[in-house]
Short mmCIF file of C-alpha atoms in Angstrom, two decimals:
data_model
loop_
_atom_site.label_atom_id
_atom_site.label_comp_id
_atom_site.label_asym_id
_atom_site.label_seq_id
_atom_site.Cartn_x
_atom_site.Cartn_y
_atom_site.Cartn_z
CA MET A 1 0.01 -0.27 0.00
CA ARG A 2 1.58 3.11 -1.27
CA ALA A 3 0.12 5.35 2.33
CA LEU A 4 2.49 3.28 4.19
CA ASP A 5 5.32 4.44 2.02
CA ILE A 6 4.61 7.73 1.74
CA ALA A 7 3.99 8.50 5.41
CA ALA A 8 7.47 6.71 6.21
CA THR A 9 9.13 8.90 3.27
CA GLY A 10 7.07 12.37 5.55
CA MET A 11 8.73 10.97 8.41
CA SER A 12 12.13 9.90 7.68
CA ALA A 13 12.23 13.77 6.11
CA GLN A 14 11.12 15.34 8.78
CA GLN A 15 13.46 13.72 10.88
CA LEU A 16 15.86 15.34 9.01
CA ARG A 17 14.95 18.77 9.67
CA VAL A 18 14.83 17.86 13.56
CA ASP A 19 18.85 16.24 12.84
CA VAL A 20 19.37 19.90 11.34
CA ILE A 21 17.40 21.93 14.14
CA SER A 22 19.11 20.48 17.06
CA ASN A 23 22.66 21.06 15.03
CA ASN A 24 22.01 24.69 15.09
CA ILE A 25 20.91 24.89 18.97
CA ALA A 26 23.76 22.71 19.53
CA ASN A 27 25.91 26.07 18.04
CA MET A 28 23.81 28.38 19.24
CA SER A 29 27.64 29.47 20.53
CA THR A 30 29.83 28.50 17.99
CA THR A 31 31.41 31.33 16.69
CA GLY A 32 30.93 32.15 12.92
CA TYR A 33 28.36 29.40 12.66
CA SER A 34 25.95 30.19 10.61
CA PRO A 35 22.73 27.64 10.68
CA ARG A 36 21.50 25.50 7.80
CA ARG A 37 18.30 24.70 6.56
CA ALA A 38 16.66 21.37 5.18
CA ASP A 39 14.97 22.07 2.21
CA PHE A 40 12.74 19.49 0.88
CA ALA A 41 11.19 18.20 -2.63
CA ASP A 42 8.11 15.77 -3.85
CA LEU A 43 9.53 12.41 -4.59
CA HIS A 44 7.85 10.29 -7.88
CA TYR A 45 5.04 10.78 -9.56
CA GLN A 46 2.78 7.81 -10.96
CA GLN A 47 0.69 8.44 -13.11
CA LEU A 48 -2.14 5.96 -13.12
CA VAL A 49 -4.55 8.13 -16.06
CA ARG A 50 -2.21 10.44 -18.14
CA ALA A 51 -3.50 13.86 -18.23
CA GLY A 52 -4.84 13.89 -22.35
CA ALA A 53 -5.29 10.43 -22.59
CA ILE A 54 -8.86 9.54 -23.99
CA ASN A 55 -11.65 8.60 -21.72
CA ALA A 56 -12.58 4.96 -22.67
CA SER A 57 -16.39 5.21 -22.16
CA ASP A 58 -17.49 8.08 -24.12
CA GLY A 59 -14.58 9.12 -25.91
CA THR A 60 -13.87 12.51 -24.02
CA VAL A 61 -10.10 13.87 -22.95
CA VAL A 62 -9.10 13.13 -19.58
CA PRO A 63 -8.07 16.86 -18.78
CA ALA A 64 -5.88 16.15 -15.95
CA GLY A 65 -5.55 12.59 -15.27
CA VAL A 66 -4.99 11.11 -12.27
CA GLN A 67 -1.17 11.07 -10.70
CA VAL A 68 0.05 9.72 -7.34
CA GLY A 69 2.79 10.90 -6.17
CA LEU A 70 5.59 9.28 -3.75
CA GLY A 71 6.04 11.34 -1.21
CA VAL A 72 8.45 13.35 -0.17
CA ARG A 73 13.11 13.55 -0.66
CA PRO A 74 15.48 16.17 1.27
CA ALA A 75 16.27 18.53 -1.35
CA ALA A 76 19.32 20.23 0.36
CA VAL A 77 20.88 21.26 3.33
CA THR A 78 21.82 24.72 2.64
CA VAL A 79 23.91 27.54 5.04
CA THR A 80 21.05 30.67 5.75
CA TRP A 81 24.41 32.62 5.17
CA GLU A 82 23.41 35.65 7.96
CA GLN A 83 25.96 37.67 9.74
CA GLY A 84 26.40 37.06 13.44
CA SER A 85 26.52 39.66 15.74
CA LEU A 86 29.71 40.89 16.83
CA GLY A 87 31.07 40.53 20.27
CA ALA A 88 33.72 42.76 21.96
CA THR A 89 36.59 40.30 23.30
CA GLY A 90 39.64 43.04 23.58
CA GLY A 91 41.91 40.55 22.19
CA GLN A 92 44.46 41.55 20.03
CA LEU A 93 44.32 38.92 17.59
CA ASP A 94 40.28 37.86 17.51
CA VAL A 95 39.22 39.54 14.60
CA ALA A 96 36.00 39.00 13.29
CA ILE A 97 34.97 39.37 9.75
CA GLU A 98 31.64 42.05 9.51
CA GLY A 99 30.34 40.42 5.45
CA ARG A 100 31.27 38.43 2.87
CA GLY A 101 34.59 36.24 3.26
CA TYR A 102 36.53 33.93 4.91
CA LEU A 103 40.31 33.12 6.48
CA GLU A 104 42.19 30.74 5.00
CA VAL A 105 44.64 28.60 7.01
CA THR A 106 46.54 25.61 6.13
CA LEU A 107 45.58 22.28 7.33
CA PRO A 108 48.57 20.09 8.54
CA SER A 109 47.90 17.92 5.37
CA GLY A 110 49.12 21.22 3.03
CA GLU A 111 45.08 21.86 1.94
CA SER A 112 43.84 24.92 2.72
CA ALA A 113 40.75 25.25 4.97
CA TYR A 114 38.53 28.47 5.50
CA THR A 115 36.68 30.05 8.59
CA ARG A 116 35.01 32.44 9.55
CA ASP A 117 36.10 32.02 13.22
CA GLY A 118 38.71 34.42 13.91
CA ALA A 119 39.98 34.20 17.04
CA LEU A 120 42.82 33.49 16.70
CA GLN A 121 46.46 33.08 18.86
CA ARG A 122 50.02 32.69 18.34
CA THR A 123 52.03 30.50 18.73
CA GLY A 124 55.27 30.00 20.93
CA ASP A 125 57.65 30.54 17.93
CA GLY A 126 54.98 33.68 17.20
CA LEU A 127 53.15 32.51 14.52
CA ILE A 128 49.43 33.58 13.43
CA VAL A 129 47.07 30.33 14.36
CA THR A 130 43.43 29.05 15.00
CA ASN A 131 42.63 27.91 17.75
CA ASP A 132 43.01 24.96 17.22
CA GLY A 133 46.64 25.54 15.73
CA PHE A 134 46.61 25.96 12.10
CA GLU A 135 48.33 28.27 10.42
CA VAL A 136 46.22 31.27 8.90
CA ASN A 137 47.32 31.92 6.08
CA PRO A 138 49.97 33.93 4.77
CA GLY A 139 51.98 32.80 7.67
CA ILE A 140 52.72 35.84 9.83
CA THR A 141 55.24 35.87 12.17
CA ILE A 142 54.97 37.99 15.48
CA PRO A 143 58.36 38.96 16.79
CA ASP A 144 58.86 38.69 20.60
CA ASP A 145 59.61 42.27 21.04
CA ALA A 146 55.88 43.50 19.31
CA ARG A 147 54.39 45.47 22.20
CA ASP A 148 51.04 45.94 20.44
CA ILE A 149 49.47 44.59 17.71
CA THR A 150 46.62 46.74 15.60
CA ILE A 151 44.88 45.17 12.93
CA ASN A 152 43.19 47.38 10.34
CA ALA A 153 39.38 46.76 8.33
CA ASN A 154 41.93 45.61 5.22
CA GLY A 155 43.77 42.87 7.73
CA GLU A 156 46.84 44.24 7.60
CA ILE A 157 49.07 43.54 10.48
CA TYR A 158 51.07 46.34 12.68
CA ALA A 159 52.68 45.87 15.10
CA SER A 160 54.95 48.96 17.04
CA PHE A 161 58.49 48.08 18.31
CA LEU A 162 60.43 50.25 21.33
CA ASP A 163 63.22 51.36 18.65
CA HIS A 164 60.30 52.69 16.42
CA VAL A 165 58.36 55.52 16.25
CA GLN A 166 56.06 54.17 13.28
CA PRO A 167 53.85 50.87 13.53
CA GLN A 168 55.26 47.81 11.27
CA LEU A 169 53.60 46.43 8.51
CA LEU A 170 53.72 42.35 9.77
CA GLY A 171 51.61 41.20 6.70
CA GLN A 172 48.43 41.01 5.17
CA LEU A 173 45.53 38.74 6.31
CA ASN A 174 43.86 36.62 3.23
CA MET A 175 39.75 37.41 2.74
CA VAL A 176 38.32 35.48 0.27
CA ARG A 177 34.82 34.03 -0.68
CA PHE A 178 33.58 31.96 -2.92
CA SER A 179 30.44 31.91 -5.55
CA ASN A 180 28.09 28.96 -3.58
CA ASP A 181 28.97 29.46 -0.02
CA ASN A 182 26.45 26.02 0.37
CA GLY A 183 28.69 24.18 -2.00
CA LEU A 184 31.57 24.48 0.50
CA GLU A 185 32.39 21.27 2.49
CA ALA A 186 32.65 21.66 6.41
CA ILE A 187 34.85 19.36 8.15
CA GLY A 188 33.75 20.48 11.65
CA SER A 189 36.15 22.98 14.01
CA ASN A 190 34.42 25.78 11.79
CA LEU A 191 36.52 25.31 9.19
CA PHE A 192 35.37 24.47 5.04
CA LEU A 193 36.72 22.85 2.35
CA GLU A 194 36.71 23.65 -1.24
CA THR A 195 34.84 21.67 -3.98
CA GLY A 196 33.62 21.73 -7.19
CA ALA A 197 29.56 23.18 -6.35
CA SER A 198 31.36 25.74 -4.14
CA GLY A 199 34.25 27.34 -7.45
CA THR A 200 37.17 28.47 -6.64
CA PRO A 201 38.37 30.74 -3.30
CA LEU A 202 37.90 34.44 -5.01
CA ALA A 203 40.56 36.26 -3.44
CA GLY A 204 40.07 40.31 -3.38
CA ALA A 205 40.70 43.17 -1.17
CA PRO A 206 38.19 43.68 1.69
CA GLY A 207 35.60 45.76 1.76
CA GLN A 208 35.51 45.57 -2.10
CA ASP A 209 34.58 42.77 -4.83
CA GLY A 210 31.95 42.08 -2.15
CA LEU A 211 34.16 40.87 0.33
CA GLY A 212 33.76 42.09 4.15
CA THR A 213 36.31 43.80 6.36
CA PHE A 214 38.28 43.13 9.48
CA ARG A 215 36.95 44.45 12.97
CA GLN A 216 39.60 43.91 15.93
CA GLY A 217 38.80 42.99 19.01
CA TYR A 218 35.62 41.46 18.05
CA VAL A 219 34.75 37.47 17.53
CA GLU A 220 31.59 36.72 15.55
CA GLN A 221 28.90 34.99 17.21
CA SER A 222 27.03 32.26 15.76
CA SER A 223 23.69 33.32 13.60
CA VAL A 224 21.49 31.09 15.14
CA ASP A 225 18.54 32.73 16.10
CA ALA A 226 16.78 30.49 18.79
CA VAL A 227 13.22 31.61 19.05
CA ARG A 228 13.43 30.74 14.98
CA GLU A 229 14.72 26.82 15.79
CA ILE A 230 12.47 26.49 18.51
CA SER A 231 9.02 27.62 16.39
CA ASP A 232 10.71 25.27 13.23
CA LEU A 233 11.15 22.03 15.99
CA ILE A 234 7.49 22.33 16.97
CA GLU A 235 6.97 22.95 13.04
CA ALA A 236 8.62 19.76 12.42
CA GLN A 237 7.27 17.66 15.24
CA ARG A 238 4.10 18.27 14.20
CA GLY A 239 4.82 17.62 11.09
CA TYR A 240 5.69 14.43 11.82
CA GLU A 241 3.33 13.89 14.88
CA LEU A 242 0.86 13.99 11.02
CA ASN A 243 2.76 11.21 9.32
CA ALA A 244 2.24 9.24 12.31
CA LYS A 245 -1.40 9.65 11.85
CA VAL A 246 -1.33 8.90 8.50
CA LEU A 247 0.47 5.48 9.23
CA THR A 248 -1.62 4.67 11.42
CA ALA A 249 -4.78 5.07 8.96
CA ALA A 250 -3.01 3.53 6.10
CA ASP A 251 -2.28 0.67 8.13
CA GLN A 252 -6.32 0.59 9.58
CA ILE A 253 -7.25 0.86 5.82
CA LEU A 254 -4.84 -2.44 5.25
CA GLY A 255 -6.61 -4.15 8.28
CA ALA A 256 -9.88 -2.95 7.20
CA THR A 257 -8.77 -4.91 3.80
CA THR A 258 -7.80 -8.27 4.82
CA GLN A 259 -10.98 -8.78 6.94
CA VAL A 260 -12.92 -8.46 3.51
CA ARG A 261 -14.58 -11.60 2.44
CA MET B 1 -18.66 -11.92 -8.26
CA ASP B 2 -22.31 -9.71 -8.48
CA ASN B 3 -22.35 -6.18 -9.48
CA ALA B 4 -22.64 -4.88 -6.13
CA GLY B 5 -19.44 -6.12 -5.77
CA TYR B 6 -17.83 -4.99 -8.19
CA THR B 7 -19.27 -1.24 -7.68
CA SER B 8 -17.95 -1.46 -4.13
CA LEU B 9 -14.72 -2.35 -5.40
CA THR B 10 -13.85 0.46 -7.70
CA ARG B 11 -15.03 2.70 -4.21
CA LEU B 12 -12.81 1.04 -2.31
CA SER B 13 -9.65 0.48 -4.79
CA GLY B 14 -10.56 4.69 -5.56
CA LEU B 15 -10.22 5.60 -1.13
CA MET B 16 -7.08 3.46 -1.23
CA ARG B 17 -5.88 6.04 -4.07
CA GLU B 18 -7.36 9.09 -2.09
CA MET B 19 -5.20 7.81 1.14
CA SER B 20 -2.14 7.42 -1.19
CA VAL B 21 -3.40 11.41 -2.14
CA VAL B 22 -3.30 12.58 1.29
CA ALA B 23 -0.43 11.20 2.60
CA ASN B 24 1.50 12.44 -0.36
CA ASN B 25 0.24 15.89 0.76
CA ILE B 26 0.76 15.05 4.41
CA ALA B 27 4.30 13.78 3.53
CA ASN B 28 5.23 17.30 1.68
CA ILE B 29 3.29 19.35 4.42
CA SER B 30 7.63 20.88 4.54
CA THR B 31 8.17 21.28 0.69
CA THR B 32 9.10 24.43 -0.66
CA GLY B 33 6.66 25.61 -2.91
CA PHE B 34 4.24 22.38 -2.33
CA ARG B 35 0.76 22.47 -4.13
CA SER B 36 -1.53 20.29 -2.50
CA GLU B 37 -3.51 17.97 -4.97
CA GLY B 38 -6.92 16.22 -4.85
CA LEU B 39 -8.52 13.32 -6.06
CA ILE B 40 -12.05 13.76 -8.07
CA PHE B 41 -14.00 10.97 -8.67
CA ALA B 42 -17.06 10.88 -11.48
CA GLU B 43 -19.65 8.22 -11.68
CA HIS B 44 -18.35 5.92 -14.54
CA ILE B 45 -21.62 3.55 -16.25
CA ALA B 46 -20.28 0.43 -17.42
CA VAL B 47 -23.29 -1.12 -19.56
CA THR B 48 -23.66 -4.96 -18.50
CA GLY B 49 -26.46 -6.35 -21.24
CA PRO B 50 -28.64 -5.68 -23.46
CA ARG B 51 -31.63 -5.90 -21.27
CA ASP B 52 -30.08 -5.47 -18.12
CA PRO B 53 -30.01 -2.17 -16.07
CA SER B 54 -26.22 -0.39 -16.78
CA LEU B 55 -24.06 -0.50 -13.59
CA SER B 56 -22.82 2.85 -11.90
CA MET B 57 -19.06 3.14 -10.09
CA GLY B 58 -17.57 5.38 -9.08
CA THR B 59 -13.87 5.88 -10.58
CA ALA B 60 -10.87 8.09 -9.35
CA ILE B 61 -10.92 9.91 -12.85
CA ALA B 62 -8.67 13.23 -11.89
CA HIS B 63 -6.85 15.47 -10.05
CA SER B 64 -7.01 19.28 -9.15
CA ILE B 65 -3.93 20.89 -7.86
CA SER B 66 -4.80 23.06 -5.93
CA ALA B 67 -3.82 27.22 -6.58
CA GLN B 68 -3.52 28.55 -3.36
CA GLN B 69 -1.52 30.78 -1.78
CA GLY B 70 1.00 29.48 1.02
CA ALA B 71 2.49 31.11 3.31
CA LEU B 72 5.59 32.86 3.07
CA GLU B 73 8.12 32.20 5.21
CA GLN B 74 11.11 34.82 6.03
CA THR B 75 14.43 33.76 5.40
CA GLY B 76 16.16 36.33 4.81
CA SER B 77 18.32 34.31 2.13
CA GLU B 78 19.61 37.08 -0.68
CA PHE B 79 18.88 34.02 -3.63
CA ASP B 80 15.26 32.71 -1.74
CA LEU B 81 12.83 34.17 -3.80
CA ALA B 82 9.18 33.25 -3.15
CA ILE B 83 5.90 34.52 -5.52
CA GLU B 84 3.23 36.41 -4.76
CA GLY B 85 0.03 35.63 -6.90
CA GLU B 86 -0.15 33.42 -9.58
CA GLY B 87 2.56 32.69 -11.61
CA PHE B 88 5.42 29.72 -11.85
CA PHE B 89 9.30 30.07 -12.44
CA LEU B 90 10.25 28.33 -15.14
CA ILE B 91 13.04 25.84 -14.53
CA ASP B 92 15.45 24.18 -17.06
CA THR B 93 15.87 20.85 -16.66
CA PRO B 94 16.95 17.80 -18.51
CA ASP B 95 13.49 16.27 -19.57
CA GLY B 96 12.74 19.92 -20.60
CA GLU B 97 11.60 23.10 -19.32
CA ALA B 98 9.22 23.12 -16.41
CA LEU B 99 7.35 25.77 -14.07
CA SER B 100 7.65 25.53 -10.12
CA ARG B 101 6.85 26.95 -7.87
CA ALA B 102 9.73 26.40 -5.25
CA GLY B 103 11.99 29.57 -4.92
CA ALA B 104 15.09 27.84 -3.19
CA PHE B 105 17.82 28.39 -5.34
CA ILE B 106 21.43 28.80 -5.05
CA ARG B 107 24.71 29.81 -7.23
CA ASN B 108 26.31 27.75 -8.53
CA ASP B 109 29.90 27.94 -8.65
CA ALA B 110 29.43 29.02 -12.99
CA GLY B 111 27.25 32.09 -10.99
CA GLU B 112 23.91 31.04 -12.34
CA LEU B 113 21.22 30.39 -10.24
CA VAL B 114 20.09 26.72 -9.96
CA THR B 115 17.83 24.53 -7.59
CA PRO B 116 18.76 22.23 -5.15
CA ASP B 117 18.48 19.76 -7.42
CA GLY B 118 20.59 21.74 -10.05
CA ASN B 119 18.38 23.24 -12.62
CA TYR B 120 18.65 26.65 -14.12
CA LEU B 121 16.57 28.79 -12.77
CA LEU B 122 15.49 30.63 -16.70
CA ASP B 123 14.97 34.75 -16.70
CA ALA B 124 12.43 36.31 -19.03
CA GLY B 125 13.64 35.35 -22.22
CA GLY B 126 14.56 31.95 -21.26
CA ALA B 127 18.26 32.06 -20.65
CA PRO B 128 19.55 30.51 -17.70
CA VAL B 129 19.38 33.37 -14.28
CA PHE B 130 23.20 34.58 -14.40
CA VAL B 131 24.31 36.75 -11.41
CA PRO B 132 28.17 37.31 -11.15
CA PRO B 133 30.35 35.75 -8.39
CA GLN B 134 31.48 39.10 -7.30
CA ALA B 135 28.41 40.98 -7.08
CA SER B 136 27.55 41.86 -3.98
CA ALA B 137 24.33 43.42 -1.93
CA VAL B 138 22.06 41.90 -4.75
CA ALA B 139 18.59 42.96 -4.78
CA VAL B 140 15.72 41.81 -6.28
CA ALA B 141 12.98 44.05 -7.46
CA PRO B 142 9.39 42.72 -7.17
CA ASP B 143 8.59 42.54 -10.62
CA GLY B 144 11.86 39.87 -11.09
CA THR B 145 14.70 42.39 -12.14
CA ILE B 146 17.46 41.37 -10.42
CA SER B 147 20.16 44.06 -9.33
CA ALA B 148 23.75 43.96 -7.40
CA ASP B 149 25.51 47.26 -6.30
CA GLY B 150 22.40 49.28 -8.23
CA GLN B 151 22.94 48.13 -11.92
CA PRO B 152 20.21 45.93 -13.27
CA LEU B 153 21.71 42.47 -14.14
CA THR B 154 18.73 40.24 -15.32
CA VAL B 155 14.97 39.46 -15.08
CA VAL B 156 13.69 36.62 -13.29
CA GLY B 157 10.92 35.09 -15.40
CA LEU B 158 7.48 34.63 -14.27
CA TYR B 159 5.09 32.07 -16.11
CA MET B 160 1.79 30.44 -16.81
CA PRO B 161 0.64 27.55 -17.97
CA ASN B 162 -1.40 28.26 -21.91
CA ASP B 163 -3.81 26.39 -19.54
CA PRO B 164 -3.64 25.20 -15.97
CA LEU B 165 -5.79 21.85 -16.40
CA GLU B 166 -3.03 20.16 -18.05
CA LEU B 167 -0.30 20.71 -15.19
CA THR B 168 1.39 17.95 -14.75
CA ARG B 169 3.52 16.74 -11.27
CA ARG B 170 7.17 15.76 -11.72
CA ALA B 171 9.28 15.01 -8.81
CA GLY B 172 11.26 18.11 -7.45
CA THR B 173 8.73 20.35 -6.93
CA THR B 174 7.70 21.10 -10.78
CA PHE B 175 5.36 20.76 -12.78
CA THR B 176 5.45 20.62 -17.51
CA VAL B 177 2.40 21.64 -19.23
CA GLU B 178 2.17 20.65 -22.90
CA SER B 179 0.86 23.68 -24.19
CA GLY B 180 3.27 25.99 -23.80
CA VAL B 181 3.63 29.12 -20.81
CA ARG B 182 3.03 32.90 -21.35
CA PRO B 183 4.26 35.42 -19.03
CA ALA B 184 2.46 36.18 -15.79
CA GLU B 185 0.93 39.26 -15.28
CA ASN B 186 -0.24 39.45 -11.75
CA ALA B 187 2.93 37.76 -9.93
CA ARG B 188 5.32 39.31 -7.92
CA VAL B 189 8.72 38.30 -6.72
CA LEU B 190 9.94 38.61 -2.69
CA GLN B 191 13.16 38.35 -1.76
CA GLY B 192 14.55 36.52 1.17
CA PHE B 193 11.39 35.00 1.64
CA LEU B 194 10.07 30.73 0.98
CA GLU B 195 6.68 30.09 -0.07
CA GLN B 196 6.24 27.21 2.37
CA SER B 197 4.03 24.41 1.57
CA ASN B 198 0.05 25.10 0.46
CA VAL B 199 -1.09 21.77 2.49
CA ASP B 200 -3.61 22.69 5.27
CA PRO B 201 -3.14 19.79 7.57
CA MET B 202 -6.60 20.12 9.14
CA MET B 203 -8.65 19.64 5.89
CA GLN B 204 -5.84 16.64 4.74
CA VAL B 205 -6.32 15.04 8.27
CA ALA B 206 -10.28 15.12 7.84
CA ARG B 207 -10.16 13.60 4.41
CA MET B 208 -8.08 11.49 5.89
CA ILE B 209 -10.44 9.97 8.66
CA GLU B 210 -13.65 10.52 6.15
CA VAL B 211 -11.40 8.41 3.59
CA GLN B 212 -11.10 5.71 6.29
CA ARG B 213 -14.36 5.82 8.08
CA ALA B 214 -15.67 5.01 3.93
CA TYR B 215 -13.28 2.73 3.71
CA GLU B 216 -14.82 0.47 6.54
CA LEU B 217 -18.40 0.94 5.24
CA GLY B 218 -17.08 -0.72 2.24
CA GLN B 219 -15.86 -3.42 3.53
CA SER B 220 -18.79 -3.90 5.93
CA PHE B 221 -21.12 -3.55 3.49
CA MET B 222 -19.20 -6.81 1.20
CA ASP B 223 -19.58 -8.45 4.46
CA ALA B 224 -23.14 -7.46 4.26
CA GLU B 225 -23.13 -8.63 1.30
CA ASP B 226 -20.99 -11.79 1.10
CA ASN B 227 -23.59 -13.01 4.13
CA ARG B 228 -26.77 -12.25 2.15
CA ILE B 229 -24.86 -14.65 -1.03
CA ARG B 230 -24.25 -17.56 1.89
CA ASP B 231 -27.90 -16.90 3.38
CA PHE B 232 -28.63 -16.75 -0.16
CA LEU B 233 -27.30 -20.75 -0.97
CA ARG B 234 -27.57 -21.67 2.17
CA THR B 235 -31.69 -21.72 2.09
CA ALA B 236 -31.55 -22.39 -1.49
CA GLY B 237 -29.49 -25.45 -0.70
CA GLN B 238 -32.19 -26.55 2.17
CA ARG B 239 -34.56 -26.10 -0.17
CA SER B 240 -33.22 -29.02 -2.74
#
């Protein structure tokens, strides 16, 4: 019986939605996290009576036919990109990105990964790394005797030294963006990898070509909207219950069928 | 089986179909741009013989697609488009052009707007909508004009089927129509919104209960018919 299978597709779709929502809620406090949304599309249609077929009894043309849909399937889980609010930390190496764009980091494998998490640290050697210790591109080293670090909107890092009047330029943080943010592959730890669907990283000057700017002393907070997630959760839960109800009703019809004699 | 049995069988199999339709509507309660459907039953007259009375049966002969506007959900994403009013987006699929109300588009690596399945959204001229990857501050006007940084780029096409009755459903929240399409006049595009499924859960649950009860009624009718034939055979057997 079709209705049983259809209700099952509906239940698993709502289940996936709950999974996506729970991951969003779990990442409510994750730096630079953008919420995901599950999108659905209807499954296949069975054409029982084709539209335009000739009605056998009187020769008229059937205008609409009979089509029975076979349920629902997940179409995509998309990232709803929204600027998170900026939380002031006062940290000298904390940079938030205002607007679109990613910082580029090098993984231990040598691959490039991209992140919006700008809570940066420095290693014992003075190298600028992420919280997880991945080197930020291009590799910038802060000398031991640097006193004050300033990062401007363009990502240029300046340090002042006792023996210099003017602050010295140490380097500039890379900022890249992608044609399709949704095509990026999330690998956890706030990192993304380039894929065939995301397009190649488009480098540019911050503040131009659709790129955002850096802001020192802030980190971008998660842009998860708790109220929205909870209302979505309720919707998903009720959707699940409705599909479960269909399952029960279909089962009862099937039960009635077995009693026909 | 006698005629009464056949008549109730057509009813029962029609109800089974209707149950599938209701189940499909409820399964798609969270599907962006989904339009709920219904079945239309019609009397089907079968000629039984030159002297016998004809036989009337109920068959599901056609389906209807609800054109009711679904609720608009604000998402804030720049390529989420919802249509207000009558009209459809035109999607270029491998099987030809199709109409759709599902407006969750994604800009692909080449800068074209595509559906989650990777099919192209077409503009008013029938070409894929292209938004340069470098373009920032992309805005979509109610008439479908896409502009970036104040410069108009292209116009999202809004279309209507020439014959709304001919809409044929296809997977992926799309419809095909054989008689072709024409530009829609009474439709507006909203950016940052998605049209939710227009399935009314109350109606569907009510319909589901109705189907369930009607099915049980049909089943008890067949039981009664079975008993009638049994009684007849028993009585006829006793007489002989």
